[in-house]
């Protein structure tokens, strides 16, 4: 989902739906870091229950989306 979110924001910028400038470098960095996280962070197929209290994993996920959103808004 983070990959779809970050690349989707770039294409919204390309179509002038949101503020900002479309950049292939942003897509490239998103792909590279997604691949690093996918292959080097061991999750063993853990699924997150959204109705449970926050865990470290859920907090990291929320902060990741927040960073992408704030980077997009600040442009």
Short mmCIF file of N, CA and C in Angstrom, two decimals:
data_model
loop_
_atom_site.label_atom_id
_atom_site.label_comp_id
_atom_site.label_asym_id
_atom_site.label_seq_id
_atom_site.Cartn_x
_atom_site.Cartn_y
_atom_site.Cartn_z
N UNK A 1 0.80 -1.20 0.00
CA UNK A 1 0.00 0.00 0.00
C UNK A 1 0.85 1.28 0.00
N UNK A 2 1.96 1.32 0.75
CA UNK A 2 2.77 2.55 0.68
C UNK A 2 3.29 2.84 -0.72
N UNK A 3 3.60 1.80 -1.47
CA UNK A 3 4.09 2.00 -2.83
C UNK A 3 3.01 2.62 -3.71
N UNK A 4 1.79 2.13 -3.61
CA UNK A 4 0.67 2.68 -4.37
C UNK A 4 0.42 4.13 -3.96
N UNK A 5 0.50 4.39 -2.67
CA UNK A 5 0.27 5.74 -2.15
C UNK A 5 1.30 6.73 -2.70
N UNK A 6 2.57 6.39 -2.61
CA UNK A 6 3.61 7.34 -3.03
C UNK A 6 3.64 7.52 -4.55
N UNK A 7 3.47 6.44 -5.30
CA UNK A 7 3.47 6.56 -6.76
C UNK A 7 2.18 7.22 -7.23
N UNK A 8 1.07 6.94 -6.55
CA UNK A 8 -0.19 7.59 -6.89
C UNK A 8 -0.12 9.10 -6.73
N UNK A 9 0.53 9.56 -5.66
CA UNK A 9 0.71 11.00 -5.47
C UNK A 9 1.50 11.62 -6.62
N UNK A 10 2.50 10.90 -7.10
CA UNK A 10 3.30 11.43 -8.21
C UNK A 10 2.46 11.56 -9.48
N UNK A 11 1.62 10.57 -9.75
CA UNK A 11 0.80 10.66 -10.96
C UNK A 11 -0.31 11.71 -10.81
N UNK A 12 -0.79 11.93 -9.59
CA UNK A 12 -1.74 13.02 -9.38
C UNK A 12 -1.06 14.36 -9.65
N UNK A 13 0.23 14.47 -9.33
CA UNK A 13 0.97 15.68 -9.64
C UNK A 13 1.13 15.84 -11.14
N UNK A 14 1.36 14.75 -11.85
CA UNK A 14 1.51 14.79 -13.30
C UNK A 14 0.22 15.29 -13.96
N UNK A 15 -0.91 14.86 -13.42
CA UNK A 15 -2.21 15.25 -13.98
C UNK A 15 -2.73 16.56 -13.41
N UNK A 16 -1.91 17.25 -12.60
CA UNK A 16 -2.28 18.52 -11.95
C UNK A 16 -3.51 18.41 -11.08
N UNK A 17 -3.73 17.25 -10.48
CA UNK A 17 -4.83 17.08 -9.53
C UNK A 17 -4.40 17.60 -8.17
N UNK A 18 -3.12 17.44 -7.83
CA UNK A 18 -2.58 17.94 -6.58
C UNK A 18 -1.43 18.88 -6.86
N UNK A 19 -1.04 19.63 -5.88
CA UNK A 19 0.11 20.52 -6.00
C UNK A 19 1.39 19.70 -6.02
N UNK A 20 2.39 20.23 -6.64
CA UNK A 20 3.68 19.57 -6.67
C UNK A 20 4.17 19.37 -8.09
N UNK A 21 5.34 18.78 -8.18
CA UNK A 21 5.98 18.56 -9.48
C UNK A 21 6.24 17.06 -9.64
N UNK A 22 5.79 16.51 -10.75
CA UNK A 22 6.03 15.10 -11.05
C UNK A 22 7.52 14.88 -11.24
N UNK A 23 8.03 13.80 -10.64
CA UNK A 23 9.46 13.53 -10.71
C UNK A 23 9.70 12.03 -10.74
N UNK A 24 10.40 11.56 -11.76
CA UNK A 24 10.72 10.13 -11.87
C UNK A 24 11.65 9.68 -10.73
N UNK A 25 12.47 10.60 -10.21
CA UNK A 25 13.37 10.24 -9.10
C UNK A 25 12.57 9.82 -7.87
N UNK A 26 11.47 10.52 -7.61
CA UNK A 26 10.63 10.15 -6.46
C UNK A 26 10.07 8.74 -6.62
N UNK A 27 9.64 8.41 -7.83
CA UNK A 27 9.13 7.06 -8.08
C UNK A 27 10.25 6.04 -7.93
N UNK A 28 11.44 6.37 -8.44
CA UNK A 28 12.58 5.47 -8.32
C UNK A 28 12.96 5.21 -6.87
N UNK A 29 13.03 6.27 -6.07
CA UNK A 29 13.37 6.09 -4.66
C UNK A 29 12.29 5.30 -3.93
N UNK A 30 11.04 5.53 -4.27
CA UNK A 30 9.95 4.77 -3.64
C UNK A 30 10.10 3.29 -3.95
N UNK A 31 10.40 2.97 -5.19
CA UNK A 31 10.58 1.57 -5.58
C UNK A 31 11.78 0.93 -4.90
N UNK A 32 12.90 1.64 -4.87
CA UNK A 32 14.11 1.10 -4.26
C UNK A 32 13.90 0.82 -2.78
N UNK A 33 13.34 1.77 -2.05
CA UNK A 33 13.16 1.56 -0.62
C UNK A 33 12.06 0.56 -0.31
N UNK A 34 11.06 0.44 -1.20
CA UNK A 34 10.05 -0.59 -1.00
C UNK A 34 10.69 -1.97 -1.17
N UNK A 35 11.54 -2.11 -2.18
CA UNK A 35 12.22 -3.39 -2.40
C UNK A 35 13.11 -3.74 -1.21
N UNK A 36 13.85 -2.76 -0.71
CA UNK A 36 14.69 -3.00 0.47
C UNK A 36 13.84 -3.45 1.65
N UNK A 37 12.75 -2.76 1.90
CA UNK A 37 11.89 -3.13 3.03
C UNK A 37 11.24 -4.49 2.81
N UNK A 38 10.85 -4.77 1.58
CA UNK A 38 10.17 -6.04 1.29
C UNK A 38 11.09 -7.24 1.51
N UNK A 39 12.34 -7.11 1.12
CA UNK A 39 13.24 -8.26 1.19
C UNK A 39 14.08 -8.32 2.46
N UNK A 40 14.23 -7.22 3.18
CA UNK A 40 15.11 -7.24 4.35
C UNK A 40 14.40 -7.10 5.69
N UNK A 41 13.13 -6.73 5.69
CA UNK A 41 12.37 -6.65 6.93
C UNK A 41 11.55 -7.93 7.04
N UNK A 42 11.85 -8.71 8.05
CA UNK A 42 11.17 -9.99 8.20
C UNK A 42 9.82 -9.78 8.89
N UNK A 43 8.76 -10.06 8.15
CA UNK A 43 7.43 -9.93 8.74
C UNK A 43 6.75 -11.28 8.83
N UNK A 44 7.23 -12.27 8.10
CA UNK A 44 6.69 -13.63 8.12
C UNK A 44 5.18 -13.64 7.89
N UNK A 45 4.71 -12.76 7.05
CA UNK A 45 3.29 -12.73 6.71
C UNK A 45 2.39 -12.27 7.83
N UNK A 46 2.91 -11.49 8.75
CA UNK A 46 2.09 -10.98 9.85
C UNK A 46 1.05 -10.01 9.32
N UNK A 47 -0.17 -10.21 9.73
CA UNK A 47 -1.23 -9.29 9.35
C UNK A 47 -1.60 -8.45 10.55
N UNK A 48 -1.91 -7.20 10.31
CA UNK A 48 -2.21 -6.26 11.37
C UNK A 48 -3.71 -6.20 11.60
N UNK A 49 -4.13 -6.30 12.84
CA UNK A 49 -5.52 -6.15 13.19
C UNK A 49 -5.74 -4.68 13.55
N UNK A 50 -6.56 -3.98 12.77
CA UNK A 50 -6.72 -2.54 12.97
C UNK A 50 -7.55 -2.22 14.21
N UNK A 51 -8.22 -3.20 14.79
CA UNK A 51 -9.04 -2.95 15.96
C UNK A 51 -8.28 -3.16 17.27
N UNK A 52 -7.05 -3.63 17.19
CA UNK A 52 -6.23 -3.78 18.40
C UNK A 52 -5.56 -2.46 18.73
N UNK A 53 -5.09 -2.33 19.95
CA UNK A 53 -4.31 -1.12 20.29
C UNK A 53 -3.05 -1.04 19.43
N UNK A 54 -2.49 0.15 19.37
CA UNK A 54 -1.30 0.36 18.54
C UNK A 54 -0.14 -0.51 19.00
N UNK A 55 0.58 -1.03 18.01
CA UNK A 55 1.81 -1.76 18.25
C UNK A 55 2.94 -0.98 17.59
N UNK A 56 4.16 -1.44 17.78
CA UNK A 56 5.30 -0.77 17.12
C UNK A 56 5.16 -0.81 15.61
N UNK A 57 4.72 -1.95 15.08
CA UNK A 57 4.56 -2.07 13.63
C UNK A 57 3.50 -1.12 13.09
N UNK A 58 2.37 -1.02 13.78
CA UNK A 58 1.32 -0.13 13.28
C UNK A 58 1.76 1.33 13.39
N UNK A 59 2.49 1.67 14.42
CA UNK A 59 2.98 3.03 14.58
C UNK A 59 3.97 3.39 13.47
N UNK A 60 4.86 2.48 13.13
CA UNK A 60 5.82 2.71 12.04
C UNK A 60 5.08 2.88 10.72
N UNK A 61 4.07 2.08 10.48
CA UNK A 61 3.28 2.19 9.25
C UNK A 61 2.59 3.55 9.17
N UNK A 62 1.96 3.97 10.24
CA UNK A 62 1.27 5.27 10.26
C UNK A 62 2.27 6.41 10.07
N UNK A 63 3.41 6.33 10.70
CA UNK A 63 4.43 7.38 10.56
C UNK A 63 4.96 7.44 9.13
N UNK A 64 5.06 6.29 8.48
CA UNK A 64 5.52 6.26 7.08
C UNK A 64 4.55 7.01 6.19
N UNK A 65 3.25 6.74 6.35
CA UNK A 65 2.26 7.47 5.56
C UNK A 65 2.29 8.96 5.89
N UNK A 66 2.48 9.29 7.15
CA UNK A 66 2.53 10.68 7.56
C UNK A 66 3.71 11.40 6.92
N UNK A 67 4.86 10.75 6.86
CA UNK A 67 6.04 11.35 6.24
C UNK A 67 5.80 11.61 4.76
N UNK A 68 5.22 10.64 4.06
CA UNK A 68 4.94 10.82 2.64
C UNK A 68 3.94 11.96 2.44
N UNK A 69 2.91 11.98 3.27
CA UNK A 69 1.89 13.03 3.14
C UNK A 69 2.49 14.41 3.43
N UNK A 70 3.25 14.53 4.50
CA UNK A 70 3.83 15.82 4.84
C UNK A 70 4.86 16.27 3.80
N UNK A 71 5.60 15.33 3.22
CA UNK A 71 6.54 15.70 2.16
C UNK A 71 5.80 16.22 0.94
N UNK A 72 4.63 15.66 0.70
CA UNK A 72 3.83 16.09 -0.45
C UNK A 72 3.22 17.46 -0.20
N UNK A 73 2.72 17.70 1.00
CA UNK A 73 2.06 18.95 1.34
C UNK A 73 3.05 20.12 1.37
N UNK A 74 4.28 19.85 1.79
CA UNK A 74 5.25 20.93 1.95
C UNK A 74 5.84 21.43 0.65
N UNK A 75 5.56 20.79 -0.46
CA UNK A 75 6.14 21.22 -1.75
C UNK A 75 5.56 22.50 -2.22
#
